[in-house]
PDB file of C-alpha atoms in Angstrom:
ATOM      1  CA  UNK T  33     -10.256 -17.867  14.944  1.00 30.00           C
ATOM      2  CA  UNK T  34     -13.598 -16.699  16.040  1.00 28.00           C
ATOM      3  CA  UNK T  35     -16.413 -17.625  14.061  1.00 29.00           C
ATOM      4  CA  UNK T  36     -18.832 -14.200  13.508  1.00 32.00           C
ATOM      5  CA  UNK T  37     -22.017 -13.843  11.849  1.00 31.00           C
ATOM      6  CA  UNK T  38     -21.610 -10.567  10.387  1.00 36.00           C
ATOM      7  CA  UNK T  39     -25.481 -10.457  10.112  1.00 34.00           C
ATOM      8  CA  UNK T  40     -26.140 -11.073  13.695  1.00 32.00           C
ATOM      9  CA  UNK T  41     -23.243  -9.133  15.262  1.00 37.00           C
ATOM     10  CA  UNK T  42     -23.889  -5.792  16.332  1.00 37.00           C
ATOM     11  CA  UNK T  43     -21.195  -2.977  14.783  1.00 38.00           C
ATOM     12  CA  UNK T  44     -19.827  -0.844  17.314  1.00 43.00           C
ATOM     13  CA  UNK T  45     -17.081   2.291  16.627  1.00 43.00           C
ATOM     14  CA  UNK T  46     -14.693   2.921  19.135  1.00 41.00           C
ATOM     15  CA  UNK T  47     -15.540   5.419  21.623  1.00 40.00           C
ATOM     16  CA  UNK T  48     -13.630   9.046  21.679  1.00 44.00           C
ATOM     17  CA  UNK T  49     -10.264   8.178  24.094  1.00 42.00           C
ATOM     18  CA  UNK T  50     -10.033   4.668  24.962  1.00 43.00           C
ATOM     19  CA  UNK T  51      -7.155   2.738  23.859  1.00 38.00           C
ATOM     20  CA  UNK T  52      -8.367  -0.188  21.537  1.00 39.00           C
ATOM     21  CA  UNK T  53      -8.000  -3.646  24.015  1.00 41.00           C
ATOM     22  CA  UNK T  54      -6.660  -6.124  21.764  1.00 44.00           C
ATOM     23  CA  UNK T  55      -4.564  -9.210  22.089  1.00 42.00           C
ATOM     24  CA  UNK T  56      -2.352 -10.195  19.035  1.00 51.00           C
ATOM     25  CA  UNK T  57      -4.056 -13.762  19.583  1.00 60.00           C
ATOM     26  CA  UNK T  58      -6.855 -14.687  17.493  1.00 78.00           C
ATOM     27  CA  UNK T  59      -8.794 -12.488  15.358  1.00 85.00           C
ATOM     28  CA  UNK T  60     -11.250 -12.107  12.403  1.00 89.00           C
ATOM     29  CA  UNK T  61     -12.255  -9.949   9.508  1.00 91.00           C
ATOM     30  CA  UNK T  62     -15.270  -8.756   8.054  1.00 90.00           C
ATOM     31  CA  UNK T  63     -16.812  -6.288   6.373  1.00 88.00           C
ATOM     32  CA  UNK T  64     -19.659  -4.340   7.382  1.00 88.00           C
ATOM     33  CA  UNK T  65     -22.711  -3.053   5.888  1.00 88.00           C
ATOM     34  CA  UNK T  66     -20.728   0.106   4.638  1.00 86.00           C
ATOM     35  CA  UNK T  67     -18.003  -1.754   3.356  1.00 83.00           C
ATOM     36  CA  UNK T  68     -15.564  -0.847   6.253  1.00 88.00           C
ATOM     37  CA  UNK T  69     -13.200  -3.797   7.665  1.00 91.00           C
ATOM     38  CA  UNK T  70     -13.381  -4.510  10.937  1.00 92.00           C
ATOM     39  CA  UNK T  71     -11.715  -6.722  13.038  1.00 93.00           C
ATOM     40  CA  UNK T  72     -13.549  -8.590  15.619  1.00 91.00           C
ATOM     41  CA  UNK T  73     -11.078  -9.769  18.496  1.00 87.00           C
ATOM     42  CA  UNK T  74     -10.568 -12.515  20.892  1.00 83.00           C
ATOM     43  CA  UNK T  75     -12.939 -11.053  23.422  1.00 85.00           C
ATOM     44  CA  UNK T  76     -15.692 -10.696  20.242  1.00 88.00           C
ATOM     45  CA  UNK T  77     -15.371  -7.130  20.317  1.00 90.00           C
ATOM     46  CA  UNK T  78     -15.703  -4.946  16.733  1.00 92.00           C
ATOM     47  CA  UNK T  79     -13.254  -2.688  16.315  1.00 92.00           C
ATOM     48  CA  UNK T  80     -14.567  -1.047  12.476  1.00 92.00           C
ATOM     49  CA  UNK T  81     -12.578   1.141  10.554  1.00 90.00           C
ATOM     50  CA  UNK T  82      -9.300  -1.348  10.524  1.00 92.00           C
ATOM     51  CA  UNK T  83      -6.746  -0.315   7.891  1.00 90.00           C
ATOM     52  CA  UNK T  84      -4.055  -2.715   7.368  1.00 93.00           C
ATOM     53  CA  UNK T  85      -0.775  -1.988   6.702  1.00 93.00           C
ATOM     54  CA  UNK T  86       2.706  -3.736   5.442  1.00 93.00           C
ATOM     55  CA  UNK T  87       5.667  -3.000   8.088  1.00 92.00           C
ATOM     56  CA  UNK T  88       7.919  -3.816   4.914  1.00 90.00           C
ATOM     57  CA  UNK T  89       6.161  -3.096   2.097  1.00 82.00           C
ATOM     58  CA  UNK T  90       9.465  -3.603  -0.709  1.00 76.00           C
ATOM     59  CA  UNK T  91      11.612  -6.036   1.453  1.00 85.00           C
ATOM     60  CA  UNK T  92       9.367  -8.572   2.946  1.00 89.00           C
ATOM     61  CA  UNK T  93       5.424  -7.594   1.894  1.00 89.00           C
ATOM     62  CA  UNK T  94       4.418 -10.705   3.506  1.00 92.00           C
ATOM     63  CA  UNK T  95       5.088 -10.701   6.812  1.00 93.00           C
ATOM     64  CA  UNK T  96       4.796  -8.085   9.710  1.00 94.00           C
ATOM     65  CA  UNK T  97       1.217  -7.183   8.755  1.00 94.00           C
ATOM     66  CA  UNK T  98      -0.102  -4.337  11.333  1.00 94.00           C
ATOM     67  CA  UNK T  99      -3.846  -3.415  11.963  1.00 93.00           C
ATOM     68  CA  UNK T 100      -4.465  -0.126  12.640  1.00 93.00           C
ATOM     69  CA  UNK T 101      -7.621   1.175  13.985  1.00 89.00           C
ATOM     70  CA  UNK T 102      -9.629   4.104  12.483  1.00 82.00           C
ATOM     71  CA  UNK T 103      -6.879   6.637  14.834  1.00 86.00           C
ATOM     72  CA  UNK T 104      -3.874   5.242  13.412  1.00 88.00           C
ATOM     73  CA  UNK T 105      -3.445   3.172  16.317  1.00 91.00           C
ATOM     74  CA  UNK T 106      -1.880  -0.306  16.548  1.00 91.00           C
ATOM     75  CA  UNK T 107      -4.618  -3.403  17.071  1.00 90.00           C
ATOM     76  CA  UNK T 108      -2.790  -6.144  15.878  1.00 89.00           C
ATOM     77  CA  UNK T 109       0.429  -7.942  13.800  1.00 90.00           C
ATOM     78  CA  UNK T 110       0.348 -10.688  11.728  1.00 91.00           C
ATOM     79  CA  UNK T 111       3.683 -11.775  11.336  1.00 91.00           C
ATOM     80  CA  UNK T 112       3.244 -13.815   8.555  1.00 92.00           C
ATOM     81  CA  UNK T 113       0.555 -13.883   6.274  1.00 91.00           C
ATOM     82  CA  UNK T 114       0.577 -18.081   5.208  1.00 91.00           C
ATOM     83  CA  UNK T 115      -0.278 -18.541   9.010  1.00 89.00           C
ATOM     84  CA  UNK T 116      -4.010 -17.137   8.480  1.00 89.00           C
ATOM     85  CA  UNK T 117      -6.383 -19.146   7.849  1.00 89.00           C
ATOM     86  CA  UNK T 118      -7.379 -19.151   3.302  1.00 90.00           C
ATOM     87  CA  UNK T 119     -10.337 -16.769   4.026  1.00 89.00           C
ATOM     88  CA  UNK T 120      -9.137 -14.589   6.585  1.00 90.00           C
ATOM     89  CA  UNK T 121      -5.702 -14.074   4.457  1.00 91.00           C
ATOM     90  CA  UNK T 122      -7.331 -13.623   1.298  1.00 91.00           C
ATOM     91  CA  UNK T 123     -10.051 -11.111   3.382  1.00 91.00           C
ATOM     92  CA  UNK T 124      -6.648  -9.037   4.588  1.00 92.00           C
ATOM     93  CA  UNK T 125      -4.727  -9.539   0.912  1.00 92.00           C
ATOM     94  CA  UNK T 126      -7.804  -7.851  -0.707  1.00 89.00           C
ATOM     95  CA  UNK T 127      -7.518  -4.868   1.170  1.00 90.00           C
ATOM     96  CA  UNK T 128      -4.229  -4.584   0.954  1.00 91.00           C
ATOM     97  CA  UNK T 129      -4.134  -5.078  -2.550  1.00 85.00           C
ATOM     98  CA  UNK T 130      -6.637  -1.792  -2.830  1.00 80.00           C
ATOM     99  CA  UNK T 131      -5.062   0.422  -0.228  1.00 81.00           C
ATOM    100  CA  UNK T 132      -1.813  -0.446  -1.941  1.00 81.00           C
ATOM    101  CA  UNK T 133      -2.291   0.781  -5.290  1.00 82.00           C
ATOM    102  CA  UNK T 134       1.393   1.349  -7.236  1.00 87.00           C
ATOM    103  CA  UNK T 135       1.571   1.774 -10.875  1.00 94.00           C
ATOM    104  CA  UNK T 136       4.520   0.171 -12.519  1.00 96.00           C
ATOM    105  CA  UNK T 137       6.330   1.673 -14.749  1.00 97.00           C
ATOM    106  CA  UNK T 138       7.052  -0.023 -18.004  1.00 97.00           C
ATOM    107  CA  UNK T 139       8.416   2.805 -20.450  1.00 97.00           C
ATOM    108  CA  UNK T 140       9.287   6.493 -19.608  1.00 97.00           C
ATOM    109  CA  UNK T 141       7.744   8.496 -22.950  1.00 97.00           C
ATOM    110  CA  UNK T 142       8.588  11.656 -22.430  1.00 97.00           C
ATOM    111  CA  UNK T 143      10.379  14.045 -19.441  1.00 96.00           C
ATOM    112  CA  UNK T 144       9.636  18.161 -20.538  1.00 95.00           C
ATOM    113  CA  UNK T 145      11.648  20.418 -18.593  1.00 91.00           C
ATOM    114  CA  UNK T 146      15.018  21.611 -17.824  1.00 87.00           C
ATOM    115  CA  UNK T 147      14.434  22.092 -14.491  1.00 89.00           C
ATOM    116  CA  UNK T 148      11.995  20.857 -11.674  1.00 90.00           C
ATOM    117  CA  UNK T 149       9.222  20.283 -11.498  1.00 94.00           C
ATOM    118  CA  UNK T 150       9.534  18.223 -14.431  1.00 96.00           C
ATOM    119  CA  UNK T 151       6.676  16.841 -16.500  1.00 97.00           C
ATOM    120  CA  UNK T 152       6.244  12.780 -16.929  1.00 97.00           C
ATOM    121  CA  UNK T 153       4.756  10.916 -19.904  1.00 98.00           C
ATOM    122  CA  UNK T 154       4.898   7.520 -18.981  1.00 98.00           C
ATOM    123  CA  UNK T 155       4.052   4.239 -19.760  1.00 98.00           C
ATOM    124  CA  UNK T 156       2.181   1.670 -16.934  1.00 97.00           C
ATOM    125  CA  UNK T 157       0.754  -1.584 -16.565  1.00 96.00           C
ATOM    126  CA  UNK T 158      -2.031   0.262 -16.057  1.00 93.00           C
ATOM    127  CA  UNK T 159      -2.396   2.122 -19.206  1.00 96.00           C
ATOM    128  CA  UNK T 160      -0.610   5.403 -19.991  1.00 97.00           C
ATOM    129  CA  UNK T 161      -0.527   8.374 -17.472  1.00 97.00           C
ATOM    130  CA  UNK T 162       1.475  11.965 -17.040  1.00 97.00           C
ATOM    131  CA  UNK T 163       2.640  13.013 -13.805  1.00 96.00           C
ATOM    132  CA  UNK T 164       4.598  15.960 -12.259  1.00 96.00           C
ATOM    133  CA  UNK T 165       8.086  15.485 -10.389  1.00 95.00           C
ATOM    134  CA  UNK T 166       8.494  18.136  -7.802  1.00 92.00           C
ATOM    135  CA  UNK T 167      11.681  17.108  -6.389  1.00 90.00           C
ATOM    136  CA  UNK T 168      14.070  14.973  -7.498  1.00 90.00           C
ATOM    137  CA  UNK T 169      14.340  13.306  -3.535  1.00 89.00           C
ATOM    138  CA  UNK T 170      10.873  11.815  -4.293  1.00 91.00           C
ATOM    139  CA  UNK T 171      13.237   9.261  -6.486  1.00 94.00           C
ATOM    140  CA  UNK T 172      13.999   6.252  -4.006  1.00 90.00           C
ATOM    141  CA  UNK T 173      16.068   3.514  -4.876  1.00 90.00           C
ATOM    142  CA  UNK T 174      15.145   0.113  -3.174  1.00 85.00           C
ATOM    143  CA  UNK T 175      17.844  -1.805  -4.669  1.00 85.00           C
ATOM    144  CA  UNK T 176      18.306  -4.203  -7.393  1.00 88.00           C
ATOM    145  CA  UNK T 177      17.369  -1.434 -10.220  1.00 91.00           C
ATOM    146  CA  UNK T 178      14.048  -0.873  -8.232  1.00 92.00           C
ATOM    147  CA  UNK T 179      12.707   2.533  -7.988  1.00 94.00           C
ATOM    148  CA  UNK T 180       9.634   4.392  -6.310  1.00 91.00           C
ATOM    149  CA  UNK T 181       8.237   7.600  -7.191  1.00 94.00           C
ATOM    150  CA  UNK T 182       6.739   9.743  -5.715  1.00 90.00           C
ATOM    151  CA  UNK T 183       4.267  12.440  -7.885  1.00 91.00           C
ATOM    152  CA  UNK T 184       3.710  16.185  -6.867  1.00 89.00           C
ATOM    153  CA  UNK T 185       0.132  14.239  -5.643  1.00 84.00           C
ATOM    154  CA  UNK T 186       1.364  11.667  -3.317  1.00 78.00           C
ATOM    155  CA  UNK T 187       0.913   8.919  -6.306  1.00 86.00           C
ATOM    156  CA  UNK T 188       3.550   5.858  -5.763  1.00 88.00           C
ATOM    157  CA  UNK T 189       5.194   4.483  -8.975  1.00 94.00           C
ATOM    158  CA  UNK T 190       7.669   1.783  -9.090  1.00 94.00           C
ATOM    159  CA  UNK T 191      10.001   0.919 -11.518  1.00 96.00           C
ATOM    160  CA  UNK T 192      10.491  -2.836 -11.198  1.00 94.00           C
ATOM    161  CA  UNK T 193      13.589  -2.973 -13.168  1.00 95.00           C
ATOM    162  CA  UNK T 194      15.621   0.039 -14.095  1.00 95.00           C
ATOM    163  CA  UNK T 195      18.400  -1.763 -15.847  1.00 95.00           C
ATOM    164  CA  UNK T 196      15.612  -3.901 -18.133  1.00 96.00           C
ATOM    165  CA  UNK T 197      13.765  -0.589 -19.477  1.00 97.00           C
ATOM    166  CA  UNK T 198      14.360   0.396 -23.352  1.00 97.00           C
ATOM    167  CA  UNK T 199      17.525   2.495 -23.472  1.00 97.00           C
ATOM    168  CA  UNK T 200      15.412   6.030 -24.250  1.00 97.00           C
ATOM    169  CA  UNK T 201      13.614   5.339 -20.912  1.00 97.00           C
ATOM    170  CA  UNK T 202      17.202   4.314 -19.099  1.00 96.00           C
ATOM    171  CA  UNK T 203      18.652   7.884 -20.557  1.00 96.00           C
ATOM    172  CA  UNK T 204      15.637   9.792 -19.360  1.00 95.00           C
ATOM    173  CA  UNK T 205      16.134   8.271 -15.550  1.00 94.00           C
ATOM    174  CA  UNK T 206      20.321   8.798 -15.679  1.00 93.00           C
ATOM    175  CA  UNK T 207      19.589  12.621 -15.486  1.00 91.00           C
ATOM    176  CA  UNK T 208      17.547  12.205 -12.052  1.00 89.00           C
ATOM    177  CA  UNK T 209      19.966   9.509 -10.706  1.00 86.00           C
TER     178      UNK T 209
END
């Protein structure tokens, strides 16, 4: 782990064309002035603009953690996040926890239309919410009665449990499945 003071380190972008030089060896994380992460390697170098992203987001969301750089280029894997150090993983479970926002489903309220696109009135741990279904492939079974779907926006909604839901909401999703 290398030990930074973000006040005293200097914040540097990457410049146009070079390929980011990173070991996957020790690394840290820190926010800048702007509220950007960036990841300050083995060699001390800032790389700002990190975005960090699960490898197996449904399956195994805590390991195979990959930091990309502002491109969309690979910087670094963690394989498993209880090897960080407390700060650093609760630093990289923060963002994650932001870029990775999913409402769950709790009750479906209401589906209007025959025919796509279809209009949602659902129920979420986040309060209630209507969205529009486009295409009845943005349905995605993960197994275990878990859905995601996928809104005419891009949204992400998962179903935690199909087979636990009230039977109205169950009824509502046998017509897409």
């Amino acid at each position: 782990m290398i030990g930074v003071n973000e006040e005293s380190a200097d914040v540097t972008e990457q410049s146009d064309g070079a390929e980011p030089e990173i070991a996957n060896g020790p690394f840290g994380l820190v926010h800048d002035a702007r509220g950007r992460l960036v990841l300050i390697d083995a060699m001390g170098r800032r790389h700002v603009g990190v975005e960090p992203v699960r490898s197996f987001p449904i399956t195994d969301p805590e390991r195979w953690i990959v930091l990309l750089d502002s491109r969309g280029r690979e910087l670094a894997t963690v394989a498993d996040l209880s090897s960080l150090p407390v700060a650093l993983r609760k630093t990289l479970e923060q963002e994650l926890a932001s870029r990775e926002f999913t409402p769950v489903i709790r009750r479906i309220v209401d589906i209007a239309g025959e025919n796509l696109p279809t209009e949602w009135k659902v129920e979420t741990d986040r309060g209630p919410t209507r969205f529009t279904l486009d295409d009845e492939d943005n349905i995605r079974k993960l197994g275990s009665g878990k859905l995601m779907i996928s809104d005419a926006q891009g949204t992400r909604y998962l179903i935690e449990d199909s087979s636990s839901m009230d039977s109205a909401s169950r009824r509502f999703l046998e017509r897409f499945l």
